[in-house]
Short mmCIF file of C-alpha atoms and ligand atoms in Angstrom, two decimals:
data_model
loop_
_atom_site.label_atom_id
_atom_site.label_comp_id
_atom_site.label_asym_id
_atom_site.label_seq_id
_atom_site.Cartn_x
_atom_site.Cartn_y
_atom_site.Cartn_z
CA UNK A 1 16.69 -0.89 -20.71
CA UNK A 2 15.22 -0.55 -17.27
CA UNK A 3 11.35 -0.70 -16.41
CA UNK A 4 9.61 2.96 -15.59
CA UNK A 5 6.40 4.23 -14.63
CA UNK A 6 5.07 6.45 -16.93
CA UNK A 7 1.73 7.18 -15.52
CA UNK A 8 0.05 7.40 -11.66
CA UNK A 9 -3.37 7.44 -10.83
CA UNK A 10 -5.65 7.27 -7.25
CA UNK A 11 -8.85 7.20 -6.18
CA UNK A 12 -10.54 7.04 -2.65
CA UNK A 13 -14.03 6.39 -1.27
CA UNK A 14 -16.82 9.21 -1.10
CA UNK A 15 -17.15 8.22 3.08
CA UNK A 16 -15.27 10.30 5.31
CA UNK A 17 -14.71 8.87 8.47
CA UNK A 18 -13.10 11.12 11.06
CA UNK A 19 -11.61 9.52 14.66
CA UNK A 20 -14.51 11.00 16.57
CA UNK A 21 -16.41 8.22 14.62
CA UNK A 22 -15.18 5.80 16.76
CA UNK A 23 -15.83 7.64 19.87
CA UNK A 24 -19.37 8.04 18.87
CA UNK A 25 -19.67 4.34 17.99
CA UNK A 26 -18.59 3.52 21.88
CA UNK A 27 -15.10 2.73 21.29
CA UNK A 28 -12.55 3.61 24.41
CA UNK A 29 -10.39 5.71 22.46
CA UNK A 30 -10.03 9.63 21.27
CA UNK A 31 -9.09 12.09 18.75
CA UNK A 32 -6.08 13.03 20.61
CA UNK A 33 -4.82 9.35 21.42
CA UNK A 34 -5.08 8.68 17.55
CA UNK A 35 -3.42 11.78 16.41
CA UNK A 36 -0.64 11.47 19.02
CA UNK A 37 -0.08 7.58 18.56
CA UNK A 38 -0.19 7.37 15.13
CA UNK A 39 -0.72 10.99 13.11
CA UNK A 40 -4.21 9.78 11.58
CA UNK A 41 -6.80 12.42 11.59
CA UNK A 42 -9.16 10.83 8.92
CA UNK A 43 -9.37 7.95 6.77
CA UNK A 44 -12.40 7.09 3.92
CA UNK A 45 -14.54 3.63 4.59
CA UNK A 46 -16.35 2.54 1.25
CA UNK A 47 -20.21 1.51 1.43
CA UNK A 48 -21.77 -1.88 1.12
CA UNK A 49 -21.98 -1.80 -2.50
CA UNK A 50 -18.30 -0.77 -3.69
CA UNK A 51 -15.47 -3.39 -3.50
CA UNK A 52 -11.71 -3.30 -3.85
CA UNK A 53 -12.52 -4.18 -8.13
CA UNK A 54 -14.94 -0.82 -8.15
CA UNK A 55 -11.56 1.24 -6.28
CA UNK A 56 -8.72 -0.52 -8.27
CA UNK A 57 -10.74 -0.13 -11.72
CA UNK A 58 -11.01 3.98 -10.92
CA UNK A 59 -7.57 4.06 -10.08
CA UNK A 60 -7.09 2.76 -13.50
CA UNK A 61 -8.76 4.74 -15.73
CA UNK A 62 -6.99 7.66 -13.56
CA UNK A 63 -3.86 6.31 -14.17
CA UNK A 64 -4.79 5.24 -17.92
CA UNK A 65 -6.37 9.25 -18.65
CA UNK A 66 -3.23 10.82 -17.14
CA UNK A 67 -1.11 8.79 -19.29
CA UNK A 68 -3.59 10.15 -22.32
CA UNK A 69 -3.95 6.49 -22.87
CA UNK A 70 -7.11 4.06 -24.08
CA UNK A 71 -7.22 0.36 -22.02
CA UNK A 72 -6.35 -1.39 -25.53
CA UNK A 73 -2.84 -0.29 -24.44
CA UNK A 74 -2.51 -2.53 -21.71
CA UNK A 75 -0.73 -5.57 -22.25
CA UNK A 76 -0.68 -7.21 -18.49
CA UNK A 77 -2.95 -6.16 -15.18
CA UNK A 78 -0.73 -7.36 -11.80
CA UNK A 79 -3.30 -6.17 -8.88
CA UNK A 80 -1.59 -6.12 -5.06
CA UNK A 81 -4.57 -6.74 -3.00
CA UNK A 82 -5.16 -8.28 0.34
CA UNK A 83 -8.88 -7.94 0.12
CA UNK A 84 -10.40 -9.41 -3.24
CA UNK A 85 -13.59 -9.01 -3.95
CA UNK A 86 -14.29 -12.74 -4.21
CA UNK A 87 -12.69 -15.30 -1.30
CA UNK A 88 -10.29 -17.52 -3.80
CA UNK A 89 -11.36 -17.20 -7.27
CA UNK A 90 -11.65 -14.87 -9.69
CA UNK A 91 -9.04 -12.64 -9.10
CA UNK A 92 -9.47 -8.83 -8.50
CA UNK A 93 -7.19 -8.50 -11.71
CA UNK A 94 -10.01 -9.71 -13.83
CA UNK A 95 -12.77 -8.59 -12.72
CA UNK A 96 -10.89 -4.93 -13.44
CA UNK A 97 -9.70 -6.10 -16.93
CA UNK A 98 -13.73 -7.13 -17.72
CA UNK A 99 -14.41 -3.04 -16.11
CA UNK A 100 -11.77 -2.10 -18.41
CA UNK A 101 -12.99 -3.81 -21.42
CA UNK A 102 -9.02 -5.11 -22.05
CA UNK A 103 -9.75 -8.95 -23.25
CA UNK A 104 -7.47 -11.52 -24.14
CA UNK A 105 -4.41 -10.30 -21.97
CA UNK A 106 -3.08 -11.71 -18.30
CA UNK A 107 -4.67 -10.76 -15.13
CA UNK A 108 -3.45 -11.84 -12.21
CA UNK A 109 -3.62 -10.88 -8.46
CA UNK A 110 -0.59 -10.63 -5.93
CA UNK A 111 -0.87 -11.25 -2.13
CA UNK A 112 1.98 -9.87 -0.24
CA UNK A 113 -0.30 -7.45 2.49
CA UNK A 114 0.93 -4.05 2.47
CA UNK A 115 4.12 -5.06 0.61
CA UNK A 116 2.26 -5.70 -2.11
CA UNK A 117 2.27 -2.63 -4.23
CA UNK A 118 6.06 -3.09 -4.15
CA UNK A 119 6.00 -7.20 -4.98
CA UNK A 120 3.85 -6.47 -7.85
CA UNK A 121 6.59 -3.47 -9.36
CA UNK A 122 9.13 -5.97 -8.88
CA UNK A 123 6.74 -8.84 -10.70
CA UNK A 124 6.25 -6.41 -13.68
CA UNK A 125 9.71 -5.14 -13.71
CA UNK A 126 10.26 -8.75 -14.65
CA UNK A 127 7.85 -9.46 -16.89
CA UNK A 128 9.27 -6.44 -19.01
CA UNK A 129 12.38 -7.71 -19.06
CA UNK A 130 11.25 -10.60 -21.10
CA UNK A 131 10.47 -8.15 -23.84
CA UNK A 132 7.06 -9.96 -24.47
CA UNK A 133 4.85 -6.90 -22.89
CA UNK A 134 5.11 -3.19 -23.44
CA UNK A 135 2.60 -1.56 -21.01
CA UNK A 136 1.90 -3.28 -17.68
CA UNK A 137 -0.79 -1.82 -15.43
CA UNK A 138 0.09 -2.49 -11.45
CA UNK A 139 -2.44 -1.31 -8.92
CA UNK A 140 -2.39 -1.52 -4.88
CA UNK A 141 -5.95 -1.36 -3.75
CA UNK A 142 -7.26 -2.62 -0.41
CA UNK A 143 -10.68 -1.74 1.19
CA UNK A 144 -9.30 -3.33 4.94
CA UNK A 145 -12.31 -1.67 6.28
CA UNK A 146 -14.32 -5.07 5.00
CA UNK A 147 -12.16 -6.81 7.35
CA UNK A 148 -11.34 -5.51 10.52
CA UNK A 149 -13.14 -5.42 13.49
CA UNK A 150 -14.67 -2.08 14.44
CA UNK A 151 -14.67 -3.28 17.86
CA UNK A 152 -10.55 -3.52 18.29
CA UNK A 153 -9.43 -0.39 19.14
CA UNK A 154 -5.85 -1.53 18.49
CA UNK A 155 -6.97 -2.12 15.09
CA UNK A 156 -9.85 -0.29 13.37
CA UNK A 157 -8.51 2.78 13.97
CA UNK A 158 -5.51 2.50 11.34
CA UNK A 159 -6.76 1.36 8.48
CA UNK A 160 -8.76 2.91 5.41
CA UNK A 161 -9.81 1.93 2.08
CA UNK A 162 -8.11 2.92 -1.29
CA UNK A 163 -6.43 2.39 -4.27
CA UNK A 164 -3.35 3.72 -6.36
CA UNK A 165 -2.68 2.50 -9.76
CA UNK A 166 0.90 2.64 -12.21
CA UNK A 167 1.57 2.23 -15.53
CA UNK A 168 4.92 0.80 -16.43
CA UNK A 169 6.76 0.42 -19.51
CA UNK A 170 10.38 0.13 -20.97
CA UNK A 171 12.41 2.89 -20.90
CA UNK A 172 15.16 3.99 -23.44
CA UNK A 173 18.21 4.19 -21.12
CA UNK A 174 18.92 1.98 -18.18
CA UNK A 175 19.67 5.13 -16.42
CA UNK A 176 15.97 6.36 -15.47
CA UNK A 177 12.95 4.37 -14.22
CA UNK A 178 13.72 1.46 -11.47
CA UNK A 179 17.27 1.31 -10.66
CA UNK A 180 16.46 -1.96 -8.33
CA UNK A 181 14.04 -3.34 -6.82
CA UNK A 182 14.33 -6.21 -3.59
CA UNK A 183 11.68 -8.19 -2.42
CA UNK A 184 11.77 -10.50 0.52
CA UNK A 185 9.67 -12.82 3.73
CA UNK A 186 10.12 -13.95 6.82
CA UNK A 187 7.11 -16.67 7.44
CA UNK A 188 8.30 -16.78 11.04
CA UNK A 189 6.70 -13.81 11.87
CA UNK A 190 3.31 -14.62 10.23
CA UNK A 191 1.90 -14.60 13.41
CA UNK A 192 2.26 -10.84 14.32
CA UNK A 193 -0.50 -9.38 11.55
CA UNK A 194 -2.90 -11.91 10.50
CA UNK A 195 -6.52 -12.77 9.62
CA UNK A 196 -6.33 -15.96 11.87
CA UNK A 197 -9.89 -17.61 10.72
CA UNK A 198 -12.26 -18.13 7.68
CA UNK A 199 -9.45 -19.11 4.92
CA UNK A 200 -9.07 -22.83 4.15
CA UNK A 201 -6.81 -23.87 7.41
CA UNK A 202 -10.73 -22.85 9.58
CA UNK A 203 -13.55 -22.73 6.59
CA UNK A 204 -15.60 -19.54 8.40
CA UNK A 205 -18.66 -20.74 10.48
CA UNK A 206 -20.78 -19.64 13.18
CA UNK A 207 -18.45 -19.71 15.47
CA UNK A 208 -15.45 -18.14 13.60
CA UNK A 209 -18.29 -15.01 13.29
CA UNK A 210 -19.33 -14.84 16.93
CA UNK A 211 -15.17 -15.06 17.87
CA UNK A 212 -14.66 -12.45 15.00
CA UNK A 213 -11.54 -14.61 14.45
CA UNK A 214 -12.35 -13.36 10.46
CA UNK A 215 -10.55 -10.02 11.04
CA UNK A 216 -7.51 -8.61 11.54
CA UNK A 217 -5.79 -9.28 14.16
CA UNK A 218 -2.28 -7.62 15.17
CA UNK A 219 0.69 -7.63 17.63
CA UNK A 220 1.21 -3.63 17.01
CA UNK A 221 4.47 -3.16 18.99
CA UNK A 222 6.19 -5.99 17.41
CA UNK A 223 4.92 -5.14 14.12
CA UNK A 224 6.21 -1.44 14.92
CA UNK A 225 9.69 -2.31 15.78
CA UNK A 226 9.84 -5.31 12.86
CA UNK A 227 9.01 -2.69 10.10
CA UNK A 228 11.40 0.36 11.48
CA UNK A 229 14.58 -2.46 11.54
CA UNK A 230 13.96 -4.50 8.36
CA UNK A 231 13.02 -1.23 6.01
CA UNK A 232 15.89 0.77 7.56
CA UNK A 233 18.08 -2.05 6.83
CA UNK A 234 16.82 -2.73 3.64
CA UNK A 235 17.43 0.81 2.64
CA UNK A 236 21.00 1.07 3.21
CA UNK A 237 21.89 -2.33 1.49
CA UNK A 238 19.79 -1.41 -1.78
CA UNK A 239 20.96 2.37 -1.78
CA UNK A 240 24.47 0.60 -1.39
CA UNK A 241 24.31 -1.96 -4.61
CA UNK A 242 23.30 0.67 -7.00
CA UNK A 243 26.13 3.26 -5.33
CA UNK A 244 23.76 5.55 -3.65
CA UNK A 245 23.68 7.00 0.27
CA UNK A 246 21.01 7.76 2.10
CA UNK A 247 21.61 11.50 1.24
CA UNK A 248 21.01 11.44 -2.69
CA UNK A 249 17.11 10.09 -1.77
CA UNK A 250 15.32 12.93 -2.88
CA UNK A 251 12.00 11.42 -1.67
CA UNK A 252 10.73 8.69 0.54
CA UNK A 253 7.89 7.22 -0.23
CA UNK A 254 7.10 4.20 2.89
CA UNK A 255 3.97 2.12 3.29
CA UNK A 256 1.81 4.68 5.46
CA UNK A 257 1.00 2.53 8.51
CA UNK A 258 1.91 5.22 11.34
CA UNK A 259 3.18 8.68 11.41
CA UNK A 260 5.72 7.70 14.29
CA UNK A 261 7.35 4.46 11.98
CA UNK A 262 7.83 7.16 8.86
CA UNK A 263 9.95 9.69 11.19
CA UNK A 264 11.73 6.76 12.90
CA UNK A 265 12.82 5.82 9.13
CA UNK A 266 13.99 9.16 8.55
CA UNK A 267 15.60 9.27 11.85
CA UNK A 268 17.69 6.30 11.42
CA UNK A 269 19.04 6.98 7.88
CA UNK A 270 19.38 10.43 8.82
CA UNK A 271 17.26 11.49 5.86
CA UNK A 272 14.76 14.94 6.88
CA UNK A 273 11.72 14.44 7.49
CA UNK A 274 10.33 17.11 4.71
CA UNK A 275 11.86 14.06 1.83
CA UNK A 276 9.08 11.92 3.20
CA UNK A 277 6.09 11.77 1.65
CA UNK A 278 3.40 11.32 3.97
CA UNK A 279 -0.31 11.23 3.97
CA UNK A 280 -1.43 9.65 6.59
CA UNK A 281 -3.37 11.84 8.08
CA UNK A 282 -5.84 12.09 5.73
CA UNK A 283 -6.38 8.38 4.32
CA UNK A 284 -4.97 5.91 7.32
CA UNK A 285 -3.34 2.88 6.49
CA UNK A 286 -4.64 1.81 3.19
CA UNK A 287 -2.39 -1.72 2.69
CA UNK A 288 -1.36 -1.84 -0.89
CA UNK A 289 -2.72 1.19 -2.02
CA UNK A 290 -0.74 3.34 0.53
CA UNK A 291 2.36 3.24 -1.69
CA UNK A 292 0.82 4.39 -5.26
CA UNK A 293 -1.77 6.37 -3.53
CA UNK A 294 0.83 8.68 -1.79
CA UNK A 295 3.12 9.00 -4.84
CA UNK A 296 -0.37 9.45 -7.48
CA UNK A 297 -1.22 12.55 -5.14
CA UNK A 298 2.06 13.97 -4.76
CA UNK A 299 2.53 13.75 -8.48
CA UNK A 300 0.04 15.39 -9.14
CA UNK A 301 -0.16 17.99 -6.31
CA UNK A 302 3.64 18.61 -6.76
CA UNK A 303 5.27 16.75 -9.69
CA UNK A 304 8.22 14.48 -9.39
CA UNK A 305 11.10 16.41 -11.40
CA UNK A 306 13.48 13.89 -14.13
CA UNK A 307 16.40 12.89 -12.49
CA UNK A 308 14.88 13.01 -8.53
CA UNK A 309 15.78 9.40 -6.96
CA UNK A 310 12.48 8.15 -5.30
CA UNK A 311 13.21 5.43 -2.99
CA UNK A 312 9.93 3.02 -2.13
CA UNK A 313 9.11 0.83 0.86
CA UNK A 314 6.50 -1.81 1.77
CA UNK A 315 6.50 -3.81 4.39
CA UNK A 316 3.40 -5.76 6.24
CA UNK A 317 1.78 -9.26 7.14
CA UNK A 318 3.57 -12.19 6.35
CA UNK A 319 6.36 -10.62 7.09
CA UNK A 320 7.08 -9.30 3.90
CA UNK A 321 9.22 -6.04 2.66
CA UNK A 322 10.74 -4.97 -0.25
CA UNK A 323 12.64 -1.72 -1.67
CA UNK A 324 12.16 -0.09 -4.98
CA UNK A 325 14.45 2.35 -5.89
CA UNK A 326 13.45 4.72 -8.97
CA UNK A 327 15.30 7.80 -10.81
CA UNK A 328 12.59 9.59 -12.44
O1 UT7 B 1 0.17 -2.20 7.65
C1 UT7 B 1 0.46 -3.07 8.68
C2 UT7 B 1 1.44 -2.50 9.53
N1 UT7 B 1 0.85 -2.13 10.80
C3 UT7 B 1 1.54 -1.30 11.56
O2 UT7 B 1 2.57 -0.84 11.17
C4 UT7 B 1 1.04 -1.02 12.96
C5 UT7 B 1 2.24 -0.83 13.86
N2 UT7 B 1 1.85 -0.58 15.22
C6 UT7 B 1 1.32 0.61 15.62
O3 UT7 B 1 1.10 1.49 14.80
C7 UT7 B 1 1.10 0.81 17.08
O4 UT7 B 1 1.64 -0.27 17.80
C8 UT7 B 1 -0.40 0.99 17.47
C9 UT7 B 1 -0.91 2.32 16.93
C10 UT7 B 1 -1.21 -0.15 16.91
C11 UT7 B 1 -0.54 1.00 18.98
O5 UT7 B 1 0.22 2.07 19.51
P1 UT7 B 1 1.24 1.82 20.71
O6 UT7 B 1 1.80 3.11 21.05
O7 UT7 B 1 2.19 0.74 20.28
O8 UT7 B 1 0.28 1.35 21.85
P2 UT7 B 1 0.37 0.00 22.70
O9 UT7 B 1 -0.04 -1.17 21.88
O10 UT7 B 1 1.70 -0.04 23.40
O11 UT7 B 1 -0.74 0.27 23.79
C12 UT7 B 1 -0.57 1.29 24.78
C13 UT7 B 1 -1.91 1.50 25.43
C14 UT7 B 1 -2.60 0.17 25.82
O12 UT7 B 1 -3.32 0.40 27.00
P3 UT7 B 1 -2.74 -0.11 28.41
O13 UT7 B 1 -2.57 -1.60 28.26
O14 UT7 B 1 -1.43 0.61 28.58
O15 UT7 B 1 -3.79 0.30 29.37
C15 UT7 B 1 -3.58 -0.02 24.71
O16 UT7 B 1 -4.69 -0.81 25.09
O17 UT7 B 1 -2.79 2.14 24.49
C16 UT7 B 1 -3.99 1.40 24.43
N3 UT7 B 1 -4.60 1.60 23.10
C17 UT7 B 1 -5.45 2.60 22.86
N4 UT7 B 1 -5.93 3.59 23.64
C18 UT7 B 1 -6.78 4.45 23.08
C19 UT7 B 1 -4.43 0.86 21.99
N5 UT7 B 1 -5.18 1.38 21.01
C20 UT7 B 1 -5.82 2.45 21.52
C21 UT7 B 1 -6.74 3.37 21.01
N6 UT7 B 1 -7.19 4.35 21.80
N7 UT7 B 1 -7.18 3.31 19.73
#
């Protein structure tokens, strides 16, 4: 028995935010220099009062109506997240199982950056496999608008806030649902995408908010070239251990972090560009809701077909990456 998704779901914010935004707010940048550089024409910001629980919860009962299913089914919530609502404690995961009036079962949240939707398929793949839950709900959600400073034009530009949402169970044959799934780090790199201040290493003060040492801050070229070797690489090996080629991937599905990494992907496993989904430039880089959020929409827009091999890759801060490879 393998582990399958059996339902998507998305949501985004109501706030638009197009890249002449940033020119208006006095940032040295343009609408051509972000469309070129990176294939983003929009992305959606959420207001003051909504939070990554308010996104990840509607991406839920998305995911939960297409399925034609009631919360009560729900036997485990794994949320991917890099921006809880709450600094430490709770975790996202319940304050969306107390939205989703689901008591009494785990909730739990994962932090692997924009690998995380990924980590968290692998987690629940697991947890199936010990036969103890039936329907696991995974969502990606990140609202990296909260923490990144509108100032850095090497920065604020990318991202956007959203959240995707899956709903895994067992499936009857081992020869559907995930085929594999690889997760891995390299701590060496931490450096290269980070949030350097305001966690426990520098408690956030005065100072940390005047430095605006609190956001996200990023080497982008080395982060570029990181993600284009380790998820190419990544590829081939998985594809190889399950006896697949680059060729039978009927769609790609990577972490949406620039238009010019996804064709470079492509490029290198000789795969055409029309197999990769991509929707960058609408929503940006939305961290760990890229991944469902891109797969929920071309679900539903399109419809994956039974038997179409979908392969999946995160990769982001920490360094982290994984693979998940799926036949539908
Ligand atoms: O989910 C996490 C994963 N994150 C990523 O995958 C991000 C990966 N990195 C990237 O997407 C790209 O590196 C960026 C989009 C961040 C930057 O693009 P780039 O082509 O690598 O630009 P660069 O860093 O080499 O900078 C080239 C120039 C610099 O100016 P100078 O020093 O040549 O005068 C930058 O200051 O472009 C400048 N620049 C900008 N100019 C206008 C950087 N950002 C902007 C901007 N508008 N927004």
């Amino acid at each position: 028995m393998a582990a399958k998704i059996i339902s998507l779901g998305h949501t985004k914010p109501t706030r638009k935010i197009s890249n002449q935004y940033f020119v208006e707010m006095g940032l040295d940048t343009s609408d051509e220099w972000i469309k070129e550089r990176t294939g983003i024409h929009s992305r959606y910001f959420t207001n003051n009062e909504k939070a990554s629980s308010d996104l990840g919860y509607e991406a839920a009962i998305n995911c939960l109506d297409n399925a034609n299913l009631k919360s009560s089914a729900i036997d485990l919530i794994i949320v991917a997240t890099s921006t809880p609502d709450h600094n430490g404690f709770p975790s996202t995961a319940c304050l969306i199982q107390e939205k989703l009036k689901c008591p009494n079962i785990p909730a739990f949240d994962i932090s692997a950056a924009c690998s995380g939707f990924v980590y968290a398929l692998s987690t629940a793949e697991g947890f199936l496999a010990t036969k103890k839950y039936s329907n696991i709900l995974v969502i990606g959600v990140d609202c990296l608008s909260k923490i990144t400073n509108m100032e850095d034009r090497g920065t604020c530009i990318l991202f956007g806030d959203g959240a995707g949402a899956a709903l895994l169970s067992q499936s009857d044959t081992i020869d559907e649902g995930i085929l594999l799934s690889t997760i891995n780090a390299n701590g060496s790199l931490a450096n290269i995408l980070a949030v350097p201040k305001g966690g426990s290493k520098h408690p956030f003060n005065e100072t940390i908010a005047k430095e605006k040492s609190h956001f996200i801050e990023m080497d982008g070229q080395s982060v570029f070239k990181q993600a284009i070797k380790l998820v190419v690489n990544e590829i081939k090996q998985s594809l190889l251990s399950v006896n697949l080629t680059p060729p039978d991937i009927d769609y790609l599905i990577c972490h949406q972090a620039n238009q010019r990494i996804l064709d470079k992907i492509c490029q290198n496993l000789s795969i055409p560009l029309e197999k990769s989904i991509t929707n960058i430039h609408k929503f940006g880089n939305t961290s760990a809701a890229s991944i469902p959020l891109a797969m929920s929409e071309f679900h539903n827009q399109t419809g994956f077909k039974k038997g179409d091999i979908i392969v999946l890759a995160g990769f982001g801060a920490g360094f982290t990456w994984g693979i998940t490879i799926i036949k539908w």
